[in-house]
Amino acid sequence: MATPQHACHWGGSDVGFAEVLEWLVMESDAYKVVFEKLGVFLHTSAKRQNDQDSMIPGVIHLIEKASDVILQWTPIGDDGDTTQIHYSKKESPGSVACQAEDDLFDPGYEPDWAVISTVGTKVRPQEESAAKASNREKWAFALRLSDLKSIRKSKPGLSWSYLIFINKEGVSFQALHFHQGGTKALLKALRKYVILAPSPKDSRLFLVYPHDSHALSHSFDELQLFDDGSSDLVSDPYSATFGGFSKVTNFFRGALRPHDGHHQRPLSEMAVGLEDEPGFEVITCQVELGERPIIQRQGPVSEQEWESYIDSEGRVIDVDGVKKRIFSGGLCPALRKDVWKYLLGYYPWDSTEEERKALVRRKTDEYFRMKLQWKSVSEDQEKRNSLLRGYRSLIERDVSRTDRNNKFYEGNDNPGLGLLNDALMTYCMFNFDLGYVQGMSDLLSPILYVTQNEVDAFWCFTGFMEMVHHNFEESQESMKKQLAQLNLLLRVLDPVLCDFLDSKESGNLSCCFRWLLIWFKREFSFNDILLLWEVLWTGLPCPNFHLLVACGILDLEREALMNSDYGFNEILKHINELTMKMSVEDILCRAEALNQQLAHCQELPLNIKELLGMADLKNPAPSTDTASPPQPLSPSQIHELDLTDSVSASQPDSSIEILPTEDTTTSQSLSP
């Protein structure tokens, strides 16, 4: 931790404290003290926490000027005077916007007796008092909020709370101890000027971003990913919107952070990641697409038709034909309970009826063994297992508000809620690394509704999570990649719309985040979601078809967006209000038509072909599967290679694995 020596830390430099005061007076005609708190101590020695000589009393201020806001801590002398600040005529110390002491006290972190100051006043000789005042002054500091990078708070349960301020150069200022409370009030005051985002890796660290650093920060009052009725949405829309996604928001927190010293690329390039993401190429010319075909959806697969695909032993024959029919028309409701088990990998397509019965017995035993693991944890054990407590609390909260308008989940004592809760808790035992993340309840709910069975729903859910688990991982690379891929598709399909969104600071397509995260669960009616998901689970007609579904929605709303005066916030609001107002049949027709348009284009960029599985497979790219690293050739294999002719040697056989490089990384499909 940096220790100032007879100087005031000002941003990243050391200047005299008098210079800071001069700046406050001279830079603008007026300034305003918007926050003040006494009883804020600086401890000069971490080893002498209870030594009164190591505690310097002071006052902390937030000072607002036209050009910036200053955070300032000033020591207080024995006579109670602080370093003098020359207030302008427009504002005086008496007009300081200071809250009542009851509001300043933070009961969540400081015990009741902490409001009583234990530091007494000692009588000193005059010369000793002057020396002490001089010694105190060297600890004073002032920091522009524009230079503030992060704030670290103390652990709960200490005698008093402290805050450590860290600037963008990595300098940590001496901890300020709030002997009379007030940390909560100070943080609340800071939120008026900056965004305080909890670090996803450190619960005690707040990351600081300016409100105007990125267009996303302007709009979270309009975009609610998961409406939980929290009143915090009004006071802090960023935290309320993304706070529950502690594992799935690193990309957006990173996007909010300014890139110091780097040239800002155009929004379209930032969204696609043209320079940073391997496998993406710059589209420098407009691609000529052919006429868009008209798509007609078929009727759902009936029970009689399904029976025609089953042989005498219960195997499914012509699996490809079955998937094509499901893609083109979906399933009748009576079939979903069984056919979803095939689509989600619970039942193998080539399994017999007897094999499936044996599989269900094994999977039932496995499920209840995992369920017993968390069910048998006593209350005393759970007190020492913060991870399990956290999962249980989050799951209980999410279950209580998931699809409550559906009859299967309505009412407080509905058994469906208990099944939903237990299956999600058991998934935490099944996948320790991922655990539970908000949004998973939305994915399980329709599956449980269809299967009407806890065990079947669980194993179908695990199959679904195999497709989309990357969406919920802490690194958030998958969500970043999908938004980039969506931008890339839209730039080929509709460059005019893409340019329009760029001009409105919406080119990053952040409005589509919720669509991709939970596969449009909140955008369509419950029955429409059942159809959409079974279509997507077929993996047809191409990988990443869910991205074309998103393009279909944007295509549907193209005129409404472009023929209006919408700005960034209005675009987000419009997209968010599409919920339950779209026809899934219409969107599926549009998405399939877009796919056929792209498939018939002769000059389609290679990265688009790879994204949609249309690339030439005659010369496949080297494998990037890190789970099966290439093995050294055996002596017999080397001998066989020596016997091949020169033409074969110049074109390596596809059976020989080649070590991948970063440049050969290709986008991975979320579809099965």
XYZ file of C-alpha atoms in Angstrom:
672
model
C 0.000 0.000 0.000
C 1.367 3.359 -0.992
C 2.210 5.776 1.811
C 2.188 9.483 0.982
C 5.111 11.536 2.203
C 4.287 15.172 2.934
C 2.215 15.365 -0.227
C -1.313 14.894 -1.322
C -2.081 12.113 -3.758
C -3.921 13.691 -6.664
C -4.960 11.056 -9.194
C -1.664 9.415 -10.099
C 0.665 12.217 -9.005
C 1.902 13.707 -5.758
C 1.246 17.423 -5.337
C 1.035 19.736 -2.375
C -2.320 19.817 -0.620
C -2.419 23.574 -1.074
C -2.304 23.048 -4.838
C -5.395 20.862 -4.617
C -7.225 23.572 -2.684
C -6.089 26.153 -5.220
C -7.467 23.969 -8.019
C -10.789 23.704 -6.228
C -11.058 27.477 -6.096
C -9.518 28.493 -9.420
C -10.712 25.885 -11.933
C -14.337 26.918 -11.798
C -16.454 29.678 -10.422
C -18.201 27.380 -7.968
C -18.066 24.006 -6.374
C -20.426 22.163 -4.118
C -19.797 19.839 -1.197
C -22.357 17.079 -1.783
C -21.270 14.690 0.970
C -19.488 15.066 4.295
C -18.763 12.553 7.043
C -16.862 13.066 10.276
C -15.334 10.284 12.338
C -13.361 8.811 9.451
C -9.974 7.672 10.776
C -6.764 6.813 9.027
C -4.724 4.173 10.881
C -1.047 4.786 10.301
C -0.078 1.372 11.665
C -1.870 -1.851 10.831
C -0.248 -3.529 13.838
C -1.469 -0.926 16.332
C -5.178 -0.887 15.557
C -6.198 0.105 19.080
C -3.388 2.582 19.653
C -4.836 6.088 19.756
C -1.549 7.573 18.539
C -1.805 5.575 15.308
C -5.332 6.840 14.579
C -5.687 10.135 12.739
C -9.237 11.531 12.871
C -10.522 13.169 9.729
C -13.444 14.097 7.531
C -14.302 12.812 4.084
C -15.920 14.994 1.426
C -17.356 14.583 -2.039
C -16.869 17.885 -3.860
C -18.732 18.518 -7.079
C -17.376 20.864 -9.736
C -18.479 21.460 -13.290
C -15.592 19.439 -14.722
C -15.227 16.627 -12.187
C -16.101 15.266 -8.756
C -13.430 15.037 -6.069
C -13.167 12.539 -3.230
C -11.155 14.150 -0.433
C -10.056 13.050 3.026
C -8.685 15.726 5.366
C -7.261 15.226 8.878
C -8.778 17.087 11.826
C -6.599 18.903 14.320
C -6.881 18.717 18.103
C -9.075 21.799 18.024
C -11.448 20.093 15.643
C -10.486 22.290 12.657
C -9.875 20.781 9.253
C -7.592 22.056 6.535
C -9.331 25.180 5.309
C -11.373 25.041 2.118
C -12.353 28.355 0.585
C -16.016 27.846 -0.261
C -17.447 29.978 -3.023
C -20.229 32.426 -2.401
C -22.665 30.092 -4.144
C -22.125 27.298 -1.602
C -21.211 27.455 2.037
C -20.378 24.797 4.612
C -23.817 25.247 6.039
C -25.371 24.015 2.801
C -23.493 20.751 2.718
C -25.790 17.947 1.601
C -25.175 15.750 4.610
C -27.527 13.012 5.706
C -28.679 12.354 9.234
C -26.479 10.196 11.396
C -29.019 7.390 11.373
C -28.694 7.239 7.573
C -24.912 7.321 7.683
C -24.658 4.365 10.016
C -24.331 1.077 8.133
C -25.825 -1.625 10.384
C -24.890 -4.351 7.939
C -21.211 -3.955 8.672
C -20.762 -2.087 11.946
C -21.945 -3.064 15.432
C -24.163 -0.733 17.422
C -21.411 0.416 19.749
C -19.205 1.533 16.850
C -21.028 4.861 16.692
C -19.400 5.812 20.019
C -15.990 7.345 19.444
C -13.364 5.841 21.735
C -10.673 8.309 20.794
C -10.126 10.842 23.583
C -8.583 14.292 23.424
C -5.125 14.723 24.888
C -3.669 18.031 26.014
C -0.381 18.708 24.246
C 2.121 21.518 24.467
C 1.642 24.070 21.725
C 4.794 23.125 19.845
C 3.983 19.422 20.026
C 0.482 20.122 18.748
C 1.881 22.036 15.759
C 4.270 19.203 14.947
C 1.446 16.697 15.218
C -0.757 18.773 12.903
C 2.028 18.905 10.345
C 2.503 15.151 10.616
C -1.211 14.591 10.110
C -1.437 16.794 7.057
C 0.906 14.587 5.060
C -1.742 11.837 5.059
C -4.384 13.993 3.379
C -5.391 12.998 -0.121
C -7.781 13.995 -2.870
C -8.783 11.884 -5.855
C -10.790 12.659 -8.965
C -13.584 10.110 -9.477
C -12.511 9.917 -13.116
C -9.192 8.484 -11.825
C -10.816 5.993 -9.458
C -10.466 2.364 -10.570
C -11.880 0.322 -7.685
C -12.901 0.320 -4.033
C -12.191 -2.469 -1.579
C -14.409 -2.836 1.476
C -13.662 -4.554 4.773
C -14.853 -7.957 5.887
C -18.133 -7.983 7.820
C -17.904 -8.304 11.583
C -14.977 -5.964 12.253
C -15.122 -3.330 14.984
C -15.618 -0.723 12.271
C -15.722 -0.780 8.513
C -13.015 0.553 6.256
C -12.703 1.410 2.566
C -9.579 1.371 0.407
C -9.559 3.500 -2.757
C -7.422 2.390 -5.719
C -6.664 4.634 -8.685
C -6.139 3.647 -12.308
C -2.373 3.472 -11.867
C -2.819 0.796 -9.216
C -1.981 3.031 -6.255
C -3.887 1.996 -3.126
C -4.556 4.808 -0.685
C -4.410 4.237 3.041
C -7.547 2.541 4.394
C -10.160 4.886 5.848
C -11.897 3.499 8.945
C -15.448 4.703 9.590
C -15.596 4.669 13.404
C -19.054 6.222 13.371
C -20.451 4.350 10.383
C -21.160 5.837 6.993
C -19.640 3.470 4.413
C -23.038 2.655 2.998
C -24.004 6.312 2.712
C -20.721 7.176 0.978
C -21.112 4.382 -1.567
C -24.671 5.510 -2.195
C -23.428 9.048 -2.820
C -20.715 7.780 -5.185
C -23.298 5.898 -7.256
C -24.720 9.222 -8.377
C -21.519 9.856 -10.344
C -20.069 6.430 -11.201
C -21.202 2.841 -11.640
C -20.068 0.546 -8.805
C -20.110 -3.016 -10.140
C -19.330 -5.893 -7.754
C -16.324 -7.828 -8.992
C -17.325 -11.341 -10.134
C -14.132 -12.738 -8.583
C -13.945 -10.782 -5.319
C -17.075 -10.068 -3.288
C -15.293 -7.288 -1.366
C -14.226 -5.334 -4.457
C -16.274 -2.737 -6.352
C -15.146 -1.959 -9.913
C -15.689 1.691 -10.882
C -16.937 2.763 -14.311
C -18.071 6.200 -15.509
C -21.735 6.442 -16.420
C -20.995 7.654 -19.921
C -18.204 5.233 -20.799
C -20.476 3.013 -22.861
C -23.988 3.200 -24.172
C -25.007 0.160 -22.129
C -24.847 2.156 -18.931
C -27.536 4.499 -20.243
C -30.130 1.888 -20.809
C -30.504 -0.650 -18.049
C -33.579 1.141 -16.823
C -35.201 -0.016 -20.065
C -33.675 -3.491 -20.416
C -34.667 -5.874 -17.622
C -33.206 -9.308 -18.222
C -35.118 -10.893 -15.372
C -37.864 -8.839 -13.770
C -37.766 -9.810 -10.104
C -39.723 -6.824 -8.874
C -36.652 -5.394 -7.183
C -36.956 -1.760 -6.210
C -33.200 -1.437 -6.720
C -33.824 -1.240 -10.458
C -34.842 2.377 -10.130
C -31.919 3.535 -8.008
C -29.216 1.434 -9.669
C -30.424 -0.121 -12.955
C -26.986 -1.570 -13.804
C -26.632 -3.519 -10.560
C -30.281 -4.574 -10.509
C -30.181 -5.813 -14.083
C -26.898 -7.666 -14.046
C -26.252 -8.119 -10.319
C -27.927 -11.519 -10.283
C -25.729 -12.689 -13.130
C -22.517 -12.822 -11.160
C -21.181 -15.537 -13.448
C -22.491 -14.276 -16.755
C -21.719 -10.602 -16.980
C -17.961 -10.259 -17.226
C -18.237 -9.339 -20.902
C -20.549 -6.425 -20.195
C -18.505 -5.200 -17.258
C -15.477 -5.327 -19.515
C -17.317 -3.461 -22.241
C -18.163 -0.694 -19.813
C -14.539 -0.167 -18.927
C -12.744 2.469 -21.009
C -9.649 1.450 -22.950
C -7.051 3.997 -21.933
C -4.507 4.959 -24.535
C -6.046 2.897 -27.336
C -7.766 4.114 -30.439
C -11.456 3.328 -30.229
C -12.520 1.174 -33.175
C -15.869 1.671 -34.909
C -18.797 0.122 -33.077
C -19.359 -2.422 -35.820
C -15.799 -3.694 -35.551
C -15.947 -3.690 -31.780
C -19.054 -5.840 -31.893
C -17.734 -8.373 -34.375
C -14.266 -8.519 -32.835
C -12.578 -8.343 -36.227
C -9.093 -7.941 -34.792
C -9.398 -9.941 -31.596
C -11.481 -13.005 -32.458
C -9.794 -15.738 -34.534
C -11.871 -16.978 -37.435
C -13.465 -13.605 -38.236
C -12.661 -11.671 -41.364
C -13.438 -8.103 -42.366
C -16.339 -7.835 -44.791
C -15.177 -5.075 -47.092
C -17.810 -5.427 -49.809
C -21.528 -5.952 -49.817
C -22.584 -9.548 -50.428
C -25.234 -9.934 -53.141
C -27.951 -12.206 -51.791
C -30.531 -13.793 -54.005
C -34.272 -13.450 -53.643
C -35.574 -14.598 -50.295
C -37.733 -17.731 -50.633
C -41.195 -18.090 -49.149
C -41.310 -20.786 -46.479
C -44.377 -22.759 -45.542
C -44.453 -24.560 -42.207
C -45.923 -28.056 -42.013
C -48.267 -29.548 -39.452
C -46.881 -31.209 -36.311
C -45.785 -34.839 -36.204
C -48.782 -36.905 -35.126
C -48.777 -40.010 -32.912
C -49.593 -42.204 -35.908
C -46.725 -40.734 -37.921
C -44.334 -41.233 -35.012
C -45.299 -44.912 -34.787
C -44.282 -45.317 -38.421
C -40.705 -44.469 -37.421
C -40.510 -47.197 -34.721
C -39.470 -50.782 -35.505
C -40.651 -53.945 -33.766
C -38.024 -53.661 -30.983
C -38.701 -50.020 -30.272
C -35.805 -48.482 -32.216
C -36.251 -45.241 -34.129
C -35.590 -45.727 -37.809
C -34.727 -42.948 -40.262
C -33.523 -40.559 -37.546
C -32.662 -37.885 -40.093
C -36.187 -38.049 -41.507
C -37.677 -37.725 -38.022
C -35.574 -34.660 -37.261
C -36.529 -33.019 -40.559
C -40.214 -33.517 -39.787
C -39.826 -32.111 -36.277
C -37.948 -29.130 -37.674
C -40.595 -28.397 -40.298
C -43.657 -28.860 -38.085
C -42.819 -29.631 -34.477
C -44.558 -32.309 -32.397
C -48.110 -32.783 -31.293
C -48.350 -32.224 -27.496
C -48.957 -35.917 -26.745
C -45.574 -36.902 -28.239
C -43.372 -34.404 -26.442
C -43.087 -36.378 -23.224
C -41.267 -39.207 -25.040
C -39.682 -37.570 -28.092
C -37.999 -34.807 -26.095
C -35.975 -37.511 -24.345
C -34.438 -38.415 -27.705
C -33.868 -34.815 -28.755
C -32.107 -34.009 -25.465
C -29.886 -37.081 -25.433
C -31.559 -38.935 -22.567
C -32.673 -41.769 -24.865
C -30.266 -42.957 -27.583
C -31.993 -42.911 -30.971
C -30.969 -46.523 -31.673
C -32.013 -47.929 -28.270
C -34.619 -50.662 -27.938
C -37.572 -50.446 -25.575
C -35.905 -52.862 -23.153
C -32.655 -50.912 -23.218
C -34.532 -47.720 -22.388
C -36.256 -49.353 -19.423
C -32.869 -50.450 -18.047
C -31.477 -46.972 -18.697
C -34.306 -45.321 -16.740
C -33.661 -47.625 -13.762
C -29.954 -46.719 -13.725
C -30.591 -43.021 -14.179
C -33.242 -43.024 -11.451
C -30.807 -44.549 -8.957
C -28.094 -42.095 -9.985
C -30.436 -39.128 -9.622
C -31.588 -39.981 -6.125
C -28.027 -40.668 -4.971
C -27.107 -37.134 -6.006
C -30.270 -35.732 -4.472
C -29.468 -37.455 -1.189
C -26.108 -35.668 -1.083
C -27.685 -32.271 -0.510
C -30.817 -33.515 1.240
C -28.723 -35.169 3.979
C -26.769 -31.991 4.812
C -27.806 -30.890 8.309
C -28.556 -27.289 9.214
C -25.366 -27.203 11.270
C -23.307 -28.404 8.297
C -24.954 -25.921 5.967
C -23.947 -23.067 8.261
C -20.348 -23.883 7.311
C -21.063 -24.333 3.596
C -21.552 -20.887 2.128
C -21.629 -22.222 -1.443
C -24.544 -24.551 -0.764
C -26.368 -21.845 1.183
C -25.919 -19.461 -1.714
C -27.249 -21.954 -4.266
C -30.241 -22.828 -2.085
C -31.133 -19.190 -1.512
C -30.855 -18.245 -5.187
C -32.810 -21.288 -6.357
C -35.608 -20.711 -3.841
C -35.900 -17.106 -4.959
C -35.924 -17.952 -8.676
C -38.347 -20.877 -8.336
C -40.816 -18.659 -6.506
C -41.156 -16.438 -9.605
C -40.707 -18.856 -12.520
C -43.761 -19.347 -14.765
C -46.180 -18.757 -11.907
C -48.976 -17.997 -14.368
C -48.783 -21.565 -15.622
C -51.238 -23.868 -13.853
C -48.460 -26.397 -13.241
C -46.655 -23.852 -11.034
C -49.373 -21.544 -9.719
C -50.201 -21.354 -6.000
C -47.892 -21.368 -2.990
C -48.205 -25.076 -2.158
C -47.971 -26.354 -5.709
C -45.951 -29.615 -5.861
C -44.483 -28.505 -9.189
C -42.485 -25.825 -7.385
C -40.945 -28.441 -5.120
C -39.939 -30.619 -8.065
C -38.411 -27.621 -9.822
C -36.453 -26.690 -6.700
C -35.186 -30.227 -6.067
C -34.068 -30.820 -9.654
C -32.092 -27.556 -9.684
C -30.466 -28.319 -6.333
C -29.512 -31.766 -7.603
C -27.954 -30.216 -10.704
C -25.561 -28.388 -8.390
C -24.387 -31.835 -7.221
C -24.212 -33.056 -10.832
C -22.170 -30.096 -12.074
C -20.086 -28.726 -9.197
C -18.051 -26.418 -11.438
C -21.066 -24.577 -12.835
C -23.532 -24.939 -9.962
C -26.626 -22.771 -10.315
C -26.815 -19.482 -12.175
C -29.888 -17.316 -12.516
C -31.803 -18.199 -15.673
C -31.446 -21.979 -15.389
C -34.892 -22.244 -13.811
C -36.315 -20.807 -17.047
C -34.717 -23.652 -19.001
C -35.903 -26.430 -16.689
C -39.485 -25.228 -16.199
C -40.900 -26.195 -19.650
C -39.085 -29.543 -19.542
C -40.598 -30.426 -16.162
C -44.008 -29.293 -17.396
C -43.788 -31.620 -20.414
C -42.290 -34.708 -18.755
C -44.327 -34.446 -15.522
C -41.560 -36.480 -13.879
C -38.710 -35.262 -11.684
C -36.105 -37.788 -12.847
C -36.925 -37.554 -16.554
C -36.965 -33.763 -16.370
C -33.558 -33.700 -14.674
C -31.802 -35.837 -17.279
C -33.438 -33.963 -20.147
C -32.323 -30.725 -18.493
C -28.720 -31.944 -18.282
C -28.894 -32.638 -22.021
C -30.146 -29.110 -22.673
C -27.398 -27.688 -20.472
C -24.818 -29.587 -22.532
C -25.866 -27.368 -25.432
C -25.979 -24.049 -23.580
C -23.836 -24.373 -20.439
C -21.237 -22.050 -21.974
C -23.813 -19.252 -21.708
C -23.611 -19.431 -17.916
C -19.865 -19.825 -17.442
C -17.945 -17.121 -15.639
C -15.532 -16.391 -18.494
C -18.518 -15.317 -20.631
C -16.568 -15.969 -23.813
C -19.501 -17.827 -25.372
C -21.926 -14.924 -24.975
C -19.327 -12.528 -26.346
C -18.711 -14.801 -29.322
C -22.422 -15.297 -30.045
C -23.120 -11.560 -30.042
C -20.171 -11.109 -32.408
C -21.460 -13.903 -34.645
C -24.949 -12.397 -34.645
C -23.502 -9.048 -35.711
C -21.557 -10.781 -38.466
C -24.686 -12.492 -39.812
C -26.717 -9.298 -39.673
C -23.983 -7.382 -41.496
C -24.263 -9.812 -44.416
C -28.059 -10.139 -44.359
C -28.964 -6.490 -43.799
C -26.020 -4.057 -43.858
C -28.385 -1.062 -43.912
C -30.017 -2.118 -40.647
C -26.585 -2.849 -39.215
C -25.357 0.642 -40.110
C -28.488 2.151 -38.589
C -27.912 0.300 -35.305
C -24.281 1.408 -35.349
C -25.375 5.020 -35.711
C -27.576 4.600 -32.628
C -24.775 3.012 -30.566
C -26.640 -0.306 -30.732
C -24.294 -2.147 -33.083
C -23.088 -4.439 -30.323
C -26.616 -5.961 -30.212
C -26.679 -5.969 -26.430
C -30.472 -5.873 -26.711
C -30.282 -9.511 -27.854
C -28.393 -10.714 -24.782
C -31.431 -12.245 -23.077
C -32.554 -13.918 -26.299
C -29.342 -15.885 -26.610
C -28.799 -16.512 -22.912
C -31.999 -18.504 -22.314
C -32.991 -19.282 -25.897
C -35.852 -16.776 -26.215
C -37.685 -18.150 -23.171
C -38.993 -14.720 -22.152
C -39.852 -13.568 -25.675
C -42.591 -16.041 -26.642
C -45.615 -17.595 -24.978
C -45.108 -20.815 -23.036
C -46.644 -22.997 -25.780
C -44.621 -21.245 -28.488
C -41.418 -21.932 -26.551
C -42.217 -25.663 -26.527
C -42.360 -25.589 -30.329
C -39.317 -23.346 -30.779
C -37.085 -25.426 -28.536
C -37.926 -28.789 -30.130
C -37.169 -27.223 -33.525
C -33.813 -25.900 -32.317
C -32.923 -29.215 -30.652
C -32.970 -30.977 -34.036
C -29.801 -29.102 -35.008
C -31.375 -28.333 -38.397
C -31.056 -26.868 -40.921
C -27.628 -25.684 -39.804
C -25.515 -25.133 -36.708
C -26.290 -21.929 -34.812
C -29.812 -21.696 -36.206
C -30.762 -19.853 -33.005
C -28.718 -16.904 -34.327
C -30.842 -16.852 -37.469
C -33.939 -16.856 -35.251
C -32.560 -13.686 -33.658
C -31.966 -12.250 -37.139
C -35.552 -13.139 -37.995
C -36.844 -11.095 -35.069
C -34.692 -8.122 -36.070
C -35.906 -8.516 -39.651
C -39.515 -8.475 -38.444
C -38.907 -5.234 -36.537
C -36.720 -3.604 -39.192
C -39.238 -1.030 -40.386
C -40.408 -0.157 -36.881
C -36.826 0.552 -35.851
C -35.596 2.426 -38.903
C -38.719 4.509 -39.578
C -38.648 6.081 -36.149
C -36.555 8.560 -34.249
C -35.428 5.885 -31.832
C -32.199 6.422 -29.969
C -30.261 3.854 -27.990
C -32.695 3.718 -25.062
C -35.764 3.629 -27.310
C -34.347 0.722 -29.316
C -33.762 -1.269 -26.155
C -37.197 -0.420 -24.865
C -38.806 -1.444 -28.146
C -36.957 -4.782 -28.220
C -37.802 -5.472 -24.602
C -41.500 -4.804 -25.218
C -41.716 -7.435 -27.971
C -42.220 -10.048 -25.259
C -45.278 -12.234 -25.934
C -46.196 -10.181 -29.030
C -44.522 -12.318 -31.724
C -45.630 -15.445 -33.591
C -43.079 -18.220 -33.360
C -44.300 -19.686 -36.682
C -43.623 -16.378 -38.439
C -40.161 -16.073 -36.901
C -39.250 -19.668 -37.826
C -40.329 -19.057 -41.436
C -38.178 -15.921 -41.594
C -35.171 -17.659 -40.028
C -35.385 -20.608 -42.455
C -35.754 -18.238 -45.407
C -32.656 -16.333 -44.290
C -30.751 -19.608 -44.056
C -31.717 -20.576 -47.601
C -30.745 -17.130 -48.864
C -27.292 -17.566 -47.397
C -26.975 -21.164 -48.562
C -27.592 -20.187 -52.198
C -25.164 -17.261 -52.147
C -22.076 -18.046 -54.247
C -19.844 -15.370 -52.705
C -20.573 -15.959 -49.048
C -17.535 -15.174 -46.804
C -15.784 -18.225 -45.433
C -16.460 -17.324 -41.801
C -20.213 -17.179 -42.496
C -20.017 -20.582 -44.170
C -18.200 -22.033 -41.177
C -20.672 -20.449 -38.778
C -23.608 -22.091 -40.555
C -21.873 -25.377 -41.423
C -21.721 -24.558 -45.139
C -17.937 -24.640 -45.540
C -16.302 -27.037 -48.015
C -15.595 -30.246 -46.113
C -13.126 -31.660 -48.637
C -10.215 -30.039 -46.810
C -11.339 -29.839 -43.190
C -9.615 -27.492 -40.807
C -7.244 -29.064 -38.283
C -8.927 -30.410 -35.199
C -9.185 -28.045 -32.249
C -10.494 -30.640 -29.816
C -8.268 -30.172 -26.789
C -9.910 -33.113 -25.019
C -8.071 -35.573 -27.335
C -4.535 -34.280 -27.936
C -2.676 -35.669 -30.981
C -0.632 -38.797 -30.291
C 2.879 -39.421 -31.692
C 3.037 -41.684 -34.726
C 4.002 -45.295 -34.090
C 6.986 -46.824 -35.973
C 4.562 -48.711 -38.262
C 2.694 -45.499 -39.083
C 5.969 -43.748 -39.891
C 6.912 -46.648 -42.169
C 3.573 -46.397 -43.952
C 4.104 -42.667 -44.486
C 7.521 -43.325 -45.997
C 5.908 -45.611 -48.588
C 3.377 -43.019 -49.802
C 4.015 -41.156 -53.020
C 5.007 -37.508 -53.137
C 1.493 -36.352 -54.054
C -0.020 -38.006 -51.004
C 2.731 -36.642 -48.816
C 1.983 -33.110 -49.951
C -1.675 -33.523 -48.903
C -1.763 -34.986 -45.357
C -4.453 -37.587 -44.788
C -7.332 -36.354 -42.635
C -6.715 -39.224 -40.197
C -3.408 -37.685 -39.113
C -4.004 -35.147 -36.383
C -2.194 -31.846 -36.671
C -1.480 -29.611 -33.714
C -3.898 -26.651 -33.899
C -2.783 -23.061 -33.748
C -4.708 -20.093 -32.407
C -5.447 -18.954 -35.965
C -7.248 -22.224 -36.795
C -9.782 -21.911 -33.992
C -13.299 -22.143 -35.378
C -16.588 -21.163 -33.820
C -18.316 -23.960 -31.928
C -21.995 -24.638 -32.337
C -24.391 -24.599 -29.425
C -26.754 -26.846 -31.338
C -26.654 -30.626 -30.849
